[in-house]
Tab-separated table of C-alpha atoms in Angstrom:
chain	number	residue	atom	x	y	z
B	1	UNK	CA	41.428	283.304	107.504
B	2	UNK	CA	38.581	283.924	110.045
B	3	UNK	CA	36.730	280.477	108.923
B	4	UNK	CA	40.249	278.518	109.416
B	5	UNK	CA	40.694	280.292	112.978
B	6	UNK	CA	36.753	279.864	114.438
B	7	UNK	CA	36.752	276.123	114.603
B	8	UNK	CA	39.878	275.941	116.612
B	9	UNK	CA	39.612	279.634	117.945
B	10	UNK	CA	38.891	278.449	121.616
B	11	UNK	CA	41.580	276.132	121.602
B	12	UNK	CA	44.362	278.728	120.507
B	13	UNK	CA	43.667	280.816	122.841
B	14	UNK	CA	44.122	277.657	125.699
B	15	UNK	CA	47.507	277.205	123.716
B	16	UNK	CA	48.302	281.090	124.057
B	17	UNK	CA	47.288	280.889	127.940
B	18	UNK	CA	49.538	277.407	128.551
B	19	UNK	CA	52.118	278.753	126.463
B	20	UNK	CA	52.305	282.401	128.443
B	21	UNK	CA	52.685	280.666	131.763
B	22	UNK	CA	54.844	278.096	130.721
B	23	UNK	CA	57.381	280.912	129.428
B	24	UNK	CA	57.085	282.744	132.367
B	25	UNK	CA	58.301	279.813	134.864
B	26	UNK	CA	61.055	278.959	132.392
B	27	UNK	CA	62.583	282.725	133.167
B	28	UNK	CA	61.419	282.594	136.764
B	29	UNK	CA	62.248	280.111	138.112
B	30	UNK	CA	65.908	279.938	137.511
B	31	UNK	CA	66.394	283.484	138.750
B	32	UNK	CA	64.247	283.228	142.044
B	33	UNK	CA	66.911	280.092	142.528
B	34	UNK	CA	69.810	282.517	141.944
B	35	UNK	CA	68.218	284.358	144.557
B	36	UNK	CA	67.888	281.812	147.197
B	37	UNK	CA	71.363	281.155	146.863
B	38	UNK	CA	70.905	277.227	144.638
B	39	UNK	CA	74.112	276.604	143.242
B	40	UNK	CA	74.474	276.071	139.668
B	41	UNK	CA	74.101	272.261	139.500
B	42	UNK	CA	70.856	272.082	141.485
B	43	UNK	CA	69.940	274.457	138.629
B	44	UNK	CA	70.628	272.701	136.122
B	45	UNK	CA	69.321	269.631	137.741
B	46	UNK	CA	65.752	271.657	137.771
B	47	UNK	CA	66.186	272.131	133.671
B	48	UNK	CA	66.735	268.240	133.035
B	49	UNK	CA	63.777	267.494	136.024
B	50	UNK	CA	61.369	269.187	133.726
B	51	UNK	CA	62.274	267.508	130.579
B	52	UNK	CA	61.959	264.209	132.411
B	53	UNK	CA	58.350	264.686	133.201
B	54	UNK	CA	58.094	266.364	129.586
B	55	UNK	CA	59.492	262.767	128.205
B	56	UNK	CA	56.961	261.089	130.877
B	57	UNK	CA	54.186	262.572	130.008
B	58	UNK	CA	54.591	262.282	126.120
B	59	UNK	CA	54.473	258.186	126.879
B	60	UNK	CA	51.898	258.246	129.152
B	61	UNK	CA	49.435	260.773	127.912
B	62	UNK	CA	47.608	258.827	125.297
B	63	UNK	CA	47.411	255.714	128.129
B	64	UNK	CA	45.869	258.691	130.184
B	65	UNK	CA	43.708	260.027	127.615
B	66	UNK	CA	42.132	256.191	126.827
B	67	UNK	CA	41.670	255.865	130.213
B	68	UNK	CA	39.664	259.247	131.115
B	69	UNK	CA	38.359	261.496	128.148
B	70	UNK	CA	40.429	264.092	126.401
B	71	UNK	CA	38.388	266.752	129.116
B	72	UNK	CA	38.789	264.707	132.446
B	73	UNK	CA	42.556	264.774	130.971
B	74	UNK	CA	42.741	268.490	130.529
B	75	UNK	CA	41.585	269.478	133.756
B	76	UNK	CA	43.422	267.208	135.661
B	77	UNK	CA	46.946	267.941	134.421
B	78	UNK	CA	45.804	272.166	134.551
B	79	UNK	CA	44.887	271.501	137.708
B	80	UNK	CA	48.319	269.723	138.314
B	81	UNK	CA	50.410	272.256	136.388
B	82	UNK	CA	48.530	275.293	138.401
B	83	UNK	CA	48.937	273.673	141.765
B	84	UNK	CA	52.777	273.023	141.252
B	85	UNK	CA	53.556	276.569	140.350
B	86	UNK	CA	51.827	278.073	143.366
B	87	UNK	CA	54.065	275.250	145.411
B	88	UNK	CA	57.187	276.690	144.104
B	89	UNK	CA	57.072	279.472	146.105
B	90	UNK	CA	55.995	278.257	149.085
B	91	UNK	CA	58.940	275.828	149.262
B	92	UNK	CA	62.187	277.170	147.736
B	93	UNK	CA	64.220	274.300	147.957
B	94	UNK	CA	65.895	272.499	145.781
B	95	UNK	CA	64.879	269.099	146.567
B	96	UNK	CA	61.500	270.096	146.298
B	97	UNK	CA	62.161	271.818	143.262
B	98	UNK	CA	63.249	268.956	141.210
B	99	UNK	CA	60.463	266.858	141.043
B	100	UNK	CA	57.351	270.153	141.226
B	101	UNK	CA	59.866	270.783	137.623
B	102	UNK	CA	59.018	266.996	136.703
B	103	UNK	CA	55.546	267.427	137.528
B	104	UNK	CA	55.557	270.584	135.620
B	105	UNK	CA	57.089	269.157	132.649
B	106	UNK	CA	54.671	266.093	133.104
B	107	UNK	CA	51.617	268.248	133.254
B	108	UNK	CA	52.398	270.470	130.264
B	109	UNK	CA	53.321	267.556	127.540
B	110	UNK	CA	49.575	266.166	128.252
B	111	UNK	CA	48.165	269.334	128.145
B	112	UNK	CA	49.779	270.265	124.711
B	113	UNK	CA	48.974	266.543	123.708
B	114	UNK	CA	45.215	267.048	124.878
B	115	UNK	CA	45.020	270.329	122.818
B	116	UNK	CA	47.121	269.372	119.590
B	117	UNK	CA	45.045	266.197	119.221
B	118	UNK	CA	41.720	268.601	119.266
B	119	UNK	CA	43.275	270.850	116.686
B	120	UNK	CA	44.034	268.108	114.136
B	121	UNK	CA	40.565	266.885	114.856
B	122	UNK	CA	39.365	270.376	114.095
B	123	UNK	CA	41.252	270.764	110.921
B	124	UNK	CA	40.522	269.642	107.270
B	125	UNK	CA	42.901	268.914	104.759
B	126	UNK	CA	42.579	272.298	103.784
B	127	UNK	CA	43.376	273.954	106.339
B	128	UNK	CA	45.761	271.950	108.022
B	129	UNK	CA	48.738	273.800	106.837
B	130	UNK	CA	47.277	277.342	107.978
B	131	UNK	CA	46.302	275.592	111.732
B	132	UNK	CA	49.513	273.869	111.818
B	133	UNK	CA	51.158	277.776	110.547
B	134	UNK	CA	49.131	279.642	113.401
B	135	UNK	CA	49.950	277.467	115.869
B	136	UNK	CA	53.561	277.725	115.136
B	137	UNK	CA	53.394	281.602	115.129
B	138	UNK	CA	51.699	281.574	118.382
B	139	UNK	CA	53.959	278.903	120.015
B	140	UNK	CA	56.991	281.630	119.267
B	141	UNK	CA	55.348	284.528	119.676
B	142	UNK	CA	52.940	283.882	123.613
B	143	UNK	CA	56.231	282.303	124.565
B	144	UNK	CA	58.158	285.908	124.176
B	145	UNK	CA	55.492	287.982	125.873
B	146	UNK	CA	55.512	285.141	128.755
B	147	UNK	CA	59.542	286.191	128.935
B	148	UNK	CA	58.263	289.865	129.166
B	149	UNK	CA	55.904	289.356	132.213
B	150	UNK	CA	58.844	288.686	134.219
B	151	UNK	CA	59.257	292.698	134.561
B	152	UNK	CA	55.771	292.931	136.239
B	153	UNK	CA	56.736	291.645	139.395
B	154	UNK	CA	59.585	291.546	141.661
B	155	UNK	CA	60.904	287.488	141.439
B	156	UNK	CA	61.464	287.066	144.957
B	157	UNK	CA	57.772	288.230	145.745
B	158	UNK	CA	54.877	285.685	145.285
B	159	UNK	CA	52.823	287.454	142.647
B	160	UNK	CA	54.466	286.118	139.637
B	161	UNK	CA	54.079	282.791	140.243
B	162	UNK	CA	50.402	283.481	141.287
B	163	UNK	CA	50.501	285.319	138.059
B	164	UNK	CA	51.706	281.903	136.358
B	165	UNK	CA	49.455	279.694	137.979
B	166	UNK	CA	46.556	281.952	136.808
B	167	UNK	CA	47.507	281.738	133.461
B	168	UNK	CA	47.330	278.159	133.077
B	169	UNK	CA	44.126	277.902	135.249
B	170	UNK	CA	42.256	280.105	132.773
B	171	UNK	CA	43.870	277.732	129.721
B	172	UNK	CA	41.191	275.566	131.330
B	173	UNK	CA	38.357	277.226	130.381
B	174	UNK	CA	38.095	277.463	126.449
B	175	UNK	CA	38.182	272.918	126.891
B	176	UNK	CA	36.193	272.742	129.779
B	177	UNK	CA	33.408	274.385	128.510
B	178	UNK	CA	33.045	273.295	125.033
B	179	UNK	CA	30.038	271.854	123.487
B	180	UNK	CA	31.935	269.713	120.662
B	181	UNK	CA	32.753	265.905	120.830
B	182	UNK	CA	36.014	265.044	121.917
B	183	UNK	CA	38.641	263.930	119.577
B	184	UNK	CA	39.304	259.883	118.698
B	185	UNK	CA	41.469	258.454	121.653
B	186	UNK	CA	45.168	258.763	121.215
B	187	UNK	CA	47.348	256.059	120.758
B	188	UNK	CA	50.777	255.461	121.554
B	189	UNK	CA	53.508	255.861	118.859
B	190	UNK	CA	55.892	252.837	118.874
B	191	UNK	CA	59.448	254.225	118.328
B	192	UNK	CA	62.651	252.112	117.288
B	193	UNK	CA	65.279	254.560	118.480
B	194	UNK	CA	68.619	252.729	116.358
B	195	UNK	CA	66.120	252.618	113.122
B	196	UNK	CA	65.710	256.377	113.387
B	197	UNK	CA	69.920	256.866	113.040
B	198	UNK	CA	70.030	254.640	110.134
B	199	UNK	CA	67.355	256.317	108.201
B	200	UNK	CA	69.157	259.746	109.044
B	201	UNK	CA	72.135	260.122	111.285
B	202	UNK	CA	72.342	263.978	110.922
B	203	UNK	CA	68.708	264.174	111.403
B	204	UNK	CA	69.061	262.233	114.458
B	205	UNK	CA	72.617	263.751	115.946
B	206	UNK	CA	71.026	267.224	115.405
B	207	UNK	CA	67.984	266.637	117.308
B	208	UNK	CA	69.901	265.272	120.144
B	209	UNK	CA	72.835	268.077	119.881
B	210	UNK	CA	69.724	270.382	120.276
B	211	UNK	CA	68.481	268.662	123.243
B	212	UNK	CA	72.076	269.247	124.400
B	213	UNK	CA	73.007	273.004	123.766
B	214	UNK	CA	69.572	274.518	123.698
B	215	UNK	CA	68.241	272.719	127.097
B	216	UNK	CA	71.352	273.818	129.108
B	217	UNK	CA	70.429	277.507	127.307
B	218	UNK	CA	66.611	277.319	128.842
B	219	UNK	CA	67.650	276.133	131.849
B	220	UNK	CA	71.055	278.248	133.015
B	221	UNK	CA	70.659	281.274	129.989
B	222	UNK	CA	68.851	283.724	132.897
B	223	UNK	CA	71.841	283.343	135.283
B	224	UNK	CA	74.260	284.137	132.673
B	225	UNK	CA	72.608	286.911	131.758
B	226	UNK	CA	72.262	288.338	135.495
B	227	UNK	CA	75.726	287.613	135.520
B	228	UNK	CA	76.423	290.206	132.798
B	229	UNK	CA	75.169	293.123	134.817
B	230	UNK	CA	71.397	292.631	133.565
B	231	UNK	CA	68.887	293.664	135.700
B	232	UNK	CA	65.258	291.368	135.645
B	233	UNK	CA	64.214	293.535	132.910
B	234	UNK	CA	67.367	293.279	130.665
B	235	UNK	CA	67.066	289.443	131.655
B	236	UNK	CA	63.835	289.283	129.790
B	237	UNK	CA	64.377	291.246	127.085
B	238	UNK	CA	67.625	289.175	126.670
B	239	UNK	CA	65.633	285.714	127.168
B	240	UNK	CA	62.804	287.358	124.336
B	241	UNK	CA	65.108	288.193	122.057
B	242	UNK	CA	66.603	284.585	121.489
B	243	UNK	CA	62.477	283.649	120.729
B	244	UNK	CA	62.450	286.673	118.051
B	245	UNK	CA	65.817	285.883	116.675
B	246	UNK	CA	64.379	281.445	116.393
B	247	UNK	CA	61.049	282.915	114.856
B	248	UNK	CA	62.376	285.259	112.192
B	249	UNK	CA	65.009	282.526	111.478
B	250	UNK	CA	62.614	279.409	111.121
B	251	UNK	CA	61.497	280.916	107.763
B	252	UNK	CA	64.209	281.886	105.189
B	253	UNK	CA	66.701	278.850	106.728
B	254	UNK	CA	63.502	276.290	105.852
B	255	UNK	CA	62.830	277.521	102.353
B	256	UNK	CA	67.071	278.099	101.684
B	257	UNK	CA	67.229	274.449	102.655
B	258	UNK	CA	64.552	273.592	100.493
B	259	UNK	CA	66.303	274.605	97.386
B	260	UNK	CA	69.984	272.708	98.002
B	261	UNK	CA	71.532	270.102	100.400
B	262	UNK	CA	69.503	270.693	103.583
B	263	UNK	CA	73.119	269.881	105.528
B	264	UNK	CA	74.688	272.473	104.215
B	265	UNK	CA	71.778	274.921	105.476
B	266	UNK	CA	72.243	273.337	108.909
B	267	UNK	CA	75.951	273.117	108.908
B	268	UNK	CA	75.691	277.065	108.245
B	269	UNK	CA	73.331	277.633	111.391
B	270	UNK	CA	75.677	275.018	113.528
B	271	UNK	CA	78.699	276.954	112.731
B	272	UNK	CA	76.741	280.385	113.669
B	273	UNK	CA	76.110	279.019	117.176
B	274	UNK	CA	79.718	278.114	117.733
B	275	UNK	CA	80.611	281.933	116.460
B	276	UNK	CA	77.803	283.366	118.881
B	277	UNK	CA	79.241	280.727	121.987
B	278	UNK	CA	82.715	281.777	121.398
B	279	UNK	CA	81.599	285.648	121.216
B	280	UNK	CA	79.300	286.104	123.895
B	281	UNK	CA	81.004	285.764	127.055
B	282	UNK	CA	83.351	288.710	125.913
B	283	UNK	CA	80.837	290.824	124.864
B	284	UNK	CA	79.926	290.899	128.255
B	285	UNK	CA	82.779	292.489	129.279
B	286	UNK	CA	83.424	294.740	126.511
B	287	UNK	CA	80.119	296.176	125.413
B	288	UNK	CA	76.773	294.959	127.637
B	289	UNK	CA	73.942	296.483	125.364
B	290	UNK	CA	75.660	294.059	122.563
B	291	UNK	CA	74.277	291.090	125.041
B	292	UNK	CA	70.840	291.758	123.055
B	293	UNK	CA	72.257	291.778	118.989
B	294	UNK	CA	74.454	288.303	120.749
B	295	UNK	CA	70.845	287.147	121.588
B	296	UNK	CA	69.554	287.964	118.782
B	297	UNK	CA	71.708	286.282	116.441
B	298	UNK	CA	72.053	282.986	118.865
B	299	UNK	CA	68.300	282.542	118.664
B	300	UNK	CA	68.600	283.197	114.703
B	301	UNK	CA	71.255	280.299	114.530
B	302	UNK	CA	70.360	278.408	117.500
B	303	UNK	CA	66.565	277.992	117.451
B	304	UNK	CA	65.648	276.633	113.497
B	305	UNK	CA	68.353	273.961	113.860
B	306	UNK	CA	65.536	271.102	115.322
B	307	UNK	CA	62.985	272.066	112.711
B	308	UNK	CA	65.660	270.974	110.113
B	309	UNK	CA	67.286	267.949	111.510
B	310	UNK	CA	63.329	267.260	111.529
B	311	UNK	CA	62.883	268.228	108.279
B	312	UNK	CA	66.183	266.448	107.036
B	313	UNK	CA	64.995	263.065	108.680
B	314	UNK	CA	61.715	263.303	107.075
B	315	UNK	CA	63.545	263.889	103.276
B	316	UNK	CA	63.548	259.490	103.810
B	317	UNK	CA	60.470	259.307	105.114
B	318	UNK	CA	57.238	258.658	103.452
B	319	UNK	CA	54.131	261.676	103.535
B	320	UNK	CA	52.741	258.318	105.589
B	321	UNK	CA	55.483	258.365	108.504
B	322	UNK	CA	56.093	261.826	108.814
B	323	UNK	CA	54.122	261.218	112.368
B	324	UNK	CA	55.864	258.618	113.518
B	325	UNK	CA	59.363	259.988	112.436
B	326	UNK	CA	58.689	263.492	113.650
B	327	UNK	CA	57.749	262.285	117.014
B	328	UNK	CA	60.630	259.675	117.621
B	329	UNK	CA	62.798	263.299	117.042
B	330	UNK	CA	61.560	264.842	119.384
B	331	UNK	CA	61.685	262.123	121.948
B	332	UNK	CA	65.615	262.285	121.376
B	333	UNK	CA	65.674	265.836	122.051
B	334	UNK	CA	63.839	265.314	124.792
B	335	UNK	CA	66.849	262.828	125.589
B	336	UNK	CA	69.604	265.571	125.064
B	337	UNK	CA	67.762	267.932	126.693
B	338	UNK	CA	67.660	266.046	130.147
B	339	UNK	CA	71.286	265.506	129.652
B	340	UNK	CA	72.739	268.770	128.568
B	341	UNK	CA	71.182	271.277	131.802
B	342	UNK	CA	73.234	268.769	133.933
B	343	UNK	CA	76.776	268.891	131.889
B	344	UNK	CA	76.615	272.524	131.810
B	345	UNK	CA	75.990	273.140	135.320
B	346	UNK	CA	78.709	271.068	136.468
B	347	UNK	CA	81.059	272.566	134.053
B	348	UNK	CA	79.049	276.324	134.918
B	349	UNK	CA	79.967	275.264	138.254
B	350	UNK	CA	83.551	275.107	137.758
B	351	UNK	CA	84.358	277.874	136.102
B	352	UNK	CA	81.173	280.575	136.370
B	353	UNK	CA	78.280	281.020	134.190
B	354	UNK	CA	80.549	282.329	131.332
B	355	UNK	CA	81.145	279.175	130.621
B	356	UNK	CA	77.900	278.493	129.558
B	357	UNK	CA	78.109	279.356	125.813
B	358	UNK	CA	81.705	278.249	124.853
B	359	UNK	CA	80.307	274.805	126.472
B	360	UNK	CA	76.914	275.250	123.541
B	361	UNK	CA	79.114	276.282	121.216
B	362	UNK	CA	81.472	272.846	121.781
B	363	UNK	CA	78.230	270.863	121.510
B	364	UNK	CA	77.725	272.415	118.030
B	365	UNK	CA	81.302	272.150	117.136
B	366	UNK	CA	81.008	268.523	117.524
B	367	UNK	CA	77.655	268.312	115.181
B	368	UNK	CA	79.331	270.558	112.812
B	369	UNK	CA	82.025	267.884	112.490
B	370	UNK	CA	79.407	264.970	112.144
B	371	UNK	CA	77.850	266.518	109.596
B	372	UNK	CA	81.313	267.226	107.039
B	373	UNK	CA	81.531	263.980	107.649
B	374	UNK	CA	78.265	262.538	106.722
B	375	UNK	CA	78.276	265.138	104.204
B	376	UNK	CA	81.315	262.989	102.560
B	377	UNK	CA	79.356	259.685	102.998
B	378	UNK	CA	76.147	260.491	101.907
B	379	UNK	CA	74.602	262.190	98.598
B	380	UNK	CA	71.187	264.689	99.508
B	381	UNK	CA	68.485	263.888	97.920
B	382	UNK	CA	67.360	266.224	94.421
B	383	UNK	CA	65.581	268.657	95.887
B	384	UNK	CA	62.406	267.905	93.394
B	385	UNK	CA	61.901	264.613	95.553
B	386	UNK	CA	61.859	265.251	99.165
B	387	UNK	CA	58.949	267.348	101.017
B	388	UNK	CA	59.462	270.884	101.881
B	389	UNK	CA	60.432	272.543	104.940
B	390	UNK	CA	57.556	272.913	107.499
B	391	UNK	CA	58.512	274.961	111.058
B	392	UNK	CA	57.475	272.507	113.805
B	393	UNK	CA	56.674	273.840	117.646
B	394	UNK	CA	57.587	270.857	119.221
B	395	UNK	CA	55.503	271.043	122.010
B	396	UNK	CA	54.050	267.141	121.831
B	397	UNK	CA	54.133	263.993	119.317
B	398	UNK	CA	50.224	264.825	118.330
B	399	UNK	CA	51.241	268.197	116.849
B	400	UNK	CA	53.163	266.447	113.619
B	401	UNK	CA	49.713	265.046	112.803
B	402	UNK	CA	48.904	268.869	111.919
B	403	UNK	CA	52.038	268.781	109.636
B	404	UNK	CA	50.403	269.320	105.916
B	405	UNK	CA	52.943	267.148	104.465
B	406	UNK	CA	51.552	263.706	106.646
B	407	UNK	CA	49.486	261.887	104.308
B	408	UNK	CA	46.485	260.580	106.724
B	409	UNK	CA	45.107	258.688	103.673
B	410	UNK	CA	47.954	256.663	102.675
B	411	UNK	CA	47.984	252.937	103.404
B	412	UNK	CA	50.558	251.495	105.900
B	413	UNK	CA	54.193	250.720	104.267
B	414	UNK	CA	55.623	247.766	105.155
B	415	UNK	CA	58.809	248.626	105.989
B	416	UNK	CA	56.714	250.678	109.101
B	417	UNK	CA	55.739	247.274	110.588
B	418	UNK	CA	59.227	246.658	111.152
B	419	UNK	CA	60.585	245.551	108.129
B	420	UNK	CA	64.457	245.510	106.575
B	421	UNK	CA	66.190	248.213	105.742
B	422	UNK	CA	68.289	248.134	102.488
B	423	UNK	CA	71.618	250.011	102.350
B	424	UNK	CA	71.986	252.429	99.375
B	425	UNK	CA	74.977	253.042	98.131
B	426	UNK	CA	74.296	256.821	96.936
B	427	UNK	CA	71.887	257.449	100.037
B	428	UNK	CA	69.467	258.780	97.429
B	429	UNK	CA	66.187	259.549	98.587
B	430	UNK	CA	64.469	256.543	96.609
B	431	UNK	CA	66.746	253.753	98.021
B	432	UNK	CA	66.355	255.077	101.668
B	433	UNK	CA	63.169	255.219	101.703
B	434	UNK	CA	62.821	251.477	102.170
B	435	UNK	CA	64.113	252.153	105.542
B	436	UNK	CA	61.820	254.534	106.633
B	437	UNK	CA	59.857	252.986	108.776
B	438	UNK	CA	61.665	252.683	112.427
B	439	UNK	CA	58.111	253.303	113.868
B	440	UNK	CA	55.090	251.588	113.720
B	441	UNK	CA	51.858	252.825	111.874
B	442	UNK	CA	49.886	254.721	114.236
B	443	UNK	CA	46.370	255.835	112.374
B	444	UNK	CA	47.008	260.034	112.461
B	445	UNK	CA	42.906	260.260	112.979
B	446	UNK	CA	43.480	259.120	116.325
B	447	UNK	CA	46.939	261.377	117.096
């Protein structure tokens, strides 16, 4: 294990840093709005600001990159990311909040970009698996103890978003002072949006139905929980919790799926977040401590559901466009995810933040529904043909070029330069995969 972690040692440790902070404004900053009296909208309006820049910066950040250096990069968007948390507190307004979220959310998909790249450089076939395994575990993990910081400091003081700042100015360090060559320059992934549904329309839906219920949870989750009578402490625990509850869950839902029809594995999780979205706003009111099992369990449901619409779509892809695939999915959570903050404000708006989970849990009512369906359309591939489960961070396109099931060797298909797709009538893995390729070849040396 120590020989797989001291090539890429420096650059986890960046990742832990970045990732730390990151979780630490996503708690924040939603309750220091609370405090100066935002309503919920121009909350919500912050969530879908930073997964605007987030979408931004996963397009431009290989233009970026070819321009300047993988280092000049790094430093530039720390230095950005850093210098828009400190701003945060010294204006607490709304309309200055929404685009220092962009910026955020711009700065942080290059920096993830910069650093994902360098790992895959840094891996070998061997060990790609165990990087791509660490990396996961740490995304999950930093991201929880990030939540837990929030008890440190009093959020309508300056200190914790001094404390945030820091973090990602020390991520900095570990890049800026290595000796080793930079990685190849990255290159844009070319992504054919209506090619991605064909291939796999529950894939697809669930990605975006993710973007939907899980960025409204990021974004307006804190203020229901201070709602409930939680105190900043309870708030973080309660935030943590739905990381620990995702984590644990990422694990025995992947390898269940692995062994039957992957839908019916997601189906199961999709009709555990409607339970948990129907339950928790009453819990509230009858028992408070049961906020944390509620959390708990949502994150359990909630949190593996991308990793297998991921894994789903890429049971019809090629080991040569798992990249390409993998990437278009997460640019249509991104999608959902600036979307869904804003429907359930206005709706949180309306009605209180109570409302906030029966509206997740109609989101994943509707999915559930779409999948029955497609479930009655379309056969699932034999299990002893498709790729296995692999947890995915989804923190930047580069990081599925760490996924050990890519196959960086393999020539370019045809049907990736843009070629037809041929209906199947049993939607067996074999058939579809001539219409895998809704993206072009991009070479996964270069990211």
């Amino acid at each position: 294990m120590i020989k797989v972690i001291a090539p890429v040692g420096a650059l986890l440790i960046s990742v832990a840093l970045l990732l730390m902070g990151n979780g630490l404004q996503g708690t924040l900053l939603p309750i220091r709005a609370e405090i100066e009296a935002f309503g919920p909208v121009a909350i919500g309006i912050m969530g879908s600001s930073y997964f605007l820049g987030f979408a931004l910066g996963c397009l431009s950040g290989p233009i970026i990159v070819g321009r300047v250096g993988h280092i000049r990069t790094f430093t530039a968007a720390t230095a950005l990311a850093s210098t828009v948390a400190l701003a945060h507190a010294l204006i607490t307004e709304p309309w200055a909040w929404w685009p220092l979220r962009a910026l955020t959310g711009f700065a942080f998909a290059i920096l993830y970009m910069v650093i994902e790249s360098w790992l895959n450089e840094r891996a070998t076939n061997e060990t790609r698996g165990t990087v791509m395994s660490i990396y996961t575990v740490i995304n999950l993990t930093v991201i929880m103890a990030g939540q837990m910081l929030l008890t440190l400091y009093n959020p309508a003081s300056f200190a914790p978003f001094a404390l945030a700042s820091i973090l990602v100015s020390l991520a900095a360090l570990p890049v800026a002072l290595t000796t080793s060559l930079a990685p190849a320059p990255l290159q844009s992934t070319k992504i054919r949006i209506l090619r991605l549904y064909r291939i796999s329309p529950v894939g697809f839906v669930g990605a975006f139905t993710v973007g939907l219920g899980n960025g409204a949870f990021w974004s307006l989750a804190p203020l229901f929980a201070t709602g409930s009578g939680l105190d900043i402490n309870g708030v973080a625990l309660f935030m943590s919790l739905v990381v620990l509850g995702g984590a644990i869950g990422q694990y025995p839902l992947g390898k269940l799926s692995d062994r039957t029809d992957r839908r019916r594995v997601i189906l199961a999780a999709a009709v555990g977040v409607v339970l948990m979205g129907g339950l928790l706003p009453f819990v509230t009111v009858m028992f408070v401590p049961g906020l944390y099992v509620g959390a708990f369990l949502f994150g359990l449901t909630a949190m593996p559901v991308y990793a297998l619409s991921v894994a789903h779509m890429n049971d019809f892809v090629e080991s040569d466009g798992f990249v390409e695939a993998s990437s278009g999915m997460l640019m249509i959570y991104a999608a959902g995810a600036i979307v869904g903050p804003m429907v359930a404000s206005w709706a949180t708006g309306l009605a209180g933040t109570d409302l906030l989970f029966p509206y997740i849990a109609v989101v994943y009512a509707g999915f559930a529904a779409f999948v029955v369906m497609r479930m009655r359309v379309r056969s699932a591939p034999h299990p002893d043909v498709r790729p296995d489960f692999v947890a995915t961070a989804g923190t930047s396109p580069t990081i599925n070029t760490l996924d050990p099931r890519s196959d960086s060797d393999a020539s370019p298909d045809p049907a990736l330069a843009g070629g037809p797709i041929e209906p199947s009538p049993t939607g067996s893995a074999p058939n579809h995969d001539d219409g895998r390729g809704m993206v072009s070849r991009t070479p996964p040396e270069q990211g």
